[in-house]
Short mmCIF file of C-alpha atoms in Angstrom, two decimals:
data_model
loop_
_atom_site.label_atom_id
_atom_site.label_comp_id
_atom_site.label_asym_id
_atom_site.label_seq_id
_atom_site.Cartn_x
_atom_site.Cartn_y
_atom_site.Cartn_z
CA UNK A 92 -10.96 -2.44 10.65
CA UNK A 93 -7.99 0.27 11.20
CA UNK A 94 -5.55 0.96 8.88
CA UNK A 95 -2.35 -0.21 10.51
CA UNK A 96 1.11 2.10 9.90
CA UNK A 97 3.49 0.49 8.04
CA UNK A 98 5.73 -1.67 10.67
CA UNK A 99 9.43 -0.18 10.35
CA UNK A 100 10.89 -2.68 12.95
CA UNK A 101 9.95 -5.52 10.52
CA UNK A 102 11.15 -3.29 7.63
CA UNK A 103 14.65 -2.94 9.18
CA UNK A 104 14.93 -6.67 10.28
CA UNK A 105 13.92 -7.62 6.53
CA UNK A 106 16.66 -5.07 5.43
CA UNK A 107 19.10 -6.88 7.77
CA UNK A 108 18.56 -10.51 6.98
CA UNK A 109 17.91 -10.46 2.71
CA UNK A 110 20.17 -10.23 0.09
CA UNK A 111 20.25 -6.53 -0.68
CA UNK A 112 20.76 -6.96 -4.35
CA UNK A 113 17.78 -8.77 -4.71
CA UNK A 114 14.27 -6.92 -6.07
CA UNK A 115 11.50 -7.01 -3.67
CA UNK A 116 7.86 -7.57 -4.57
CA UNK A 117 5.48 -6.02 -2.34
CA UNK A 118 1.83 -7.13 -2.36
CA UNK A 119 -0.76 -4.71 -1.53
CA UNK A 120 -4.50 -5.72 -1.05
CA UNK A 121 -6.62 -2.81 -0.53
CA UNK A 122 -10.38 -2.20 0.57
CA UNK A 123 -11.49 1.21 0.01
CA UNK A 124 -13.71 3.86 1.95
CA UNK A 125 -17.10 4.55 0.54
CA UNK A 126 -15.58 8.57 1.54
CA UNK A 127 -12.00 9.53 1.82
CA UNK A 128 -11.46 10.34 5.12
CA UNK A 129 -8.48 13.14 5.50
CA UNK A 130 -6.87 13.58 9.14
CA UNK A 131 -7.39 17.34 10.47
CA UNK A 132 -3.67 17.74 9.98
CA UNK A 133 -3.84 16.68 6.49
CA UNK A 134 -6.89 19.03 5.44
CA UNK A 135 -4.78 20.94 2.91
CA UNK A 136 -4.21 17.80 0.68
CA UNK A 137 -7.62 16.91 1.17
CA UNK A 138 -9.26 19.07 -2.06
CA UNK A 139 -12.79 18.49 -2.88
CA UNK A 140 -14.58 15.36 -1.17
CA UNK A 141 -13.94 12.29 -3.20
CA UNK A 142 -14.32 8.56 -2.79
CA UNK A 143 -12.00 6.20 -1.27
CA UNK A 144 -11.13 4.87 -4.18
CA UNK A 145 -10.48 7.89 -6.00
CA UNK A 146 -8.28 9.00 -3.09
CA UNK A 147 -6.09 5.87 -3.10
CA UNK A 148 -5.91 4.74 -6.94
CA UNK A 149 -5.61 8.57 -8.27
CA UNK A 150 -4.62 10.92 -5.58
CA UNK A 151 -2.10 8.33 -4.16
CA UNK A 152 -0.79 6.97 -6.72
CA UNK A 153 0.03 10.33 -8.78
CA UNK A 154 1.45 11.60 -5.59
CA UNK A 155 3.83 8.52 -5.11
CA UNK A 156 4.91 8.47 -8.53
CA UNK A 157 7.76 10.94 -8.12
CA UNK A 158 9.03 9.58 -5.01
CA UNK A 159 9.33 6.01 -6.35
CA UNK A 160 12.75 4.84 -6.64
CA UNK A 161 14.36 4.21 -10.14
CA UNK A 162 13.49 1.12 -11.95
CA UNK A 163 10.30 0.27 -9.31
CA UNK A 164 7.23 -0.63 -11.28
CA UNK A 165 3.76 -1.83 -10.77
CA UNK A 166 4.04 -5.46 -11.81
CA UNK A 167 0.62 -6.53 -11.26
CA UNK A 168 -2.95 -5.00 -10.84
CA UNK A 169 -6.27 -6.34 -10.82
CA UNK A 170 -9.78 -6.19 -9.05
CA UNK A 171 -11.11 -8.97 -6.92
CA UNK A 172 -13.61 -10.90 -8.58
CA UNK A 173 -14.37 -13.07 -5.63
CA UNK A 174 -13.20 -15.23 -2.95
CA UNK A 175 -12.79 -19.49 -3.64
CA UNK A 176 -11.75 -20.01 -0.42
CA UNK A 177 -10.36 -18.24 2.89
CA UNK A 178 -11.51 -17.58 6.43
CA UNK A 179 -14.99 -16.41 7.54
CA UNK A 180 -15.14 -13.83 10.44
CA UNK A 181 -17.22 -13.93 13.60
CA UNK A 182 -19.86 -12.14 12.35
CA UNK A 183 -20.04 -14.72 9.02
CA UNK A 184 -17.94 -12.25 7.11
CA UNK A 185 -15.44 -12.85 4.99
CA UNK A 186 -12.34 -10.85 3.98
CA UNK A 187 -13.50 -8.23 1.15
CA UNK A 188 -10.76 -6.80 -0.87
CA UNK A 189 -11.44 -4.28 -3.90
CA UNK A 190 -7.96 -4.26 -5.41
CA UNK A 191 -4.69 -6.32 -5.48
CA UNK A 192 -1.38 -4.81 -6.59
CA UNK A 193 1.91 -6.31 -6.73
CA UNK A 194 4.82 -3.43 -7.11
CA UNK A 195 8.50 -4.20 -8.04
CA UNK A 196 11.22 -2.41 -6.35
CA UNK A 197 14.87 -2.84 -7.69
CA UNK A 198 15.63 -3.34 -3.57
CA UNK A 199 14.11 -3.40 -0.48
CA UNK A 200 16.28 -0.58 1.08
CA UNK A 201 14.97 1.45 -1.89
CA UNK A 202 11.46 1.09 -0.52
CA UNK A 203 12.35 2.02 3.06
CA UNK A 204 13.70 4.87 1.70
CA UNK A 205 10.97 5.86 0.17
CA UNK A 206 8.41 5.14 2.87
CA UNK A 207 10.87 6.83 5.45
CA UNK A 208 11.18 10.11 3.48
CA UNK A 209 9.52 13.33 4.63
CA UNK A 210 7.80 13.83 1.29
CA UNK A 211 6.21 10.39 1.46
CA UNK A 212 4.90 10.70 5.18
CA UNK A 213 4.14 14.34 4.63
CA UNK A 214 2.43 14.32 1.16
CA UNK A 215 1.86 10.65 -0.03
CA UNK A 216 0.79 8.57 2.75
CA UNK A 217 -2.01 10.64 3.73
CA UNK A 218 -4.04 9.79 0.42
CA UNK A 219 -3.52 6.29 1.33
CA UNK A 220 -4.55 6.54 4.78
CA UNK A 221 -7.95 8.63 3.28
CA UNK A 222 -8.63 6.02 0.65
CA UNK A 223 -8.29 2.50 2.47
CA UNK A 224 -10.55 1.40 5.00
CA UNK A 225 -8.15 -1.86 5.39
CA UNK A 226 -5.50 -2.89 3.90
CA UNK A 227 -2.46 -5.57 3.84
CA UNK A 228 1.35 -5.03 2.71
CA UNK A 229 3.52 -8.46 2.25
CA UNK A 230 7.12 -8.14 1.19
CA UNK A 231 7.60 -10.92 -1.24
CA UNK A 232 10.70 -12.68 -2.99
CA UNK A 233 10.40 -14.23 -6.38
CA UNK A 234 11.39 -17.89 -6.40
CA UNK A 235 12.02 -20.08 -9.31
CA UNK A 236 10.51 -23.45 -9.34
#
């Protein structure tokens, strides 16, 4: 399964249609590679060989902290214990995720500015791409019931 790039058109549409004063919660679903796979153009970031888990949870997380907007924080993080319901693929396989994280950003624009920055693109994102076999990123608004 390819690791898809962030869809900046969707981010622009969301930015144009949501209340800019509301925080946004980003749901991350991560499936780790067995071994990190850095693109040739990011070889200088690779360092010693490591697992996908290490590239995503240590190298990526360490690299993203300095570029995260103020008042952003990990809201929730958990390993996946098992699937109780969900689709079964063509080969009889269910979706498998290793880690679920929700990160709260004070504004969607702050998130967009971060992921559009040269530092994020050149020094942070390569660790996520190297470490993940598959992932999903869902922008969410909190609602009160």
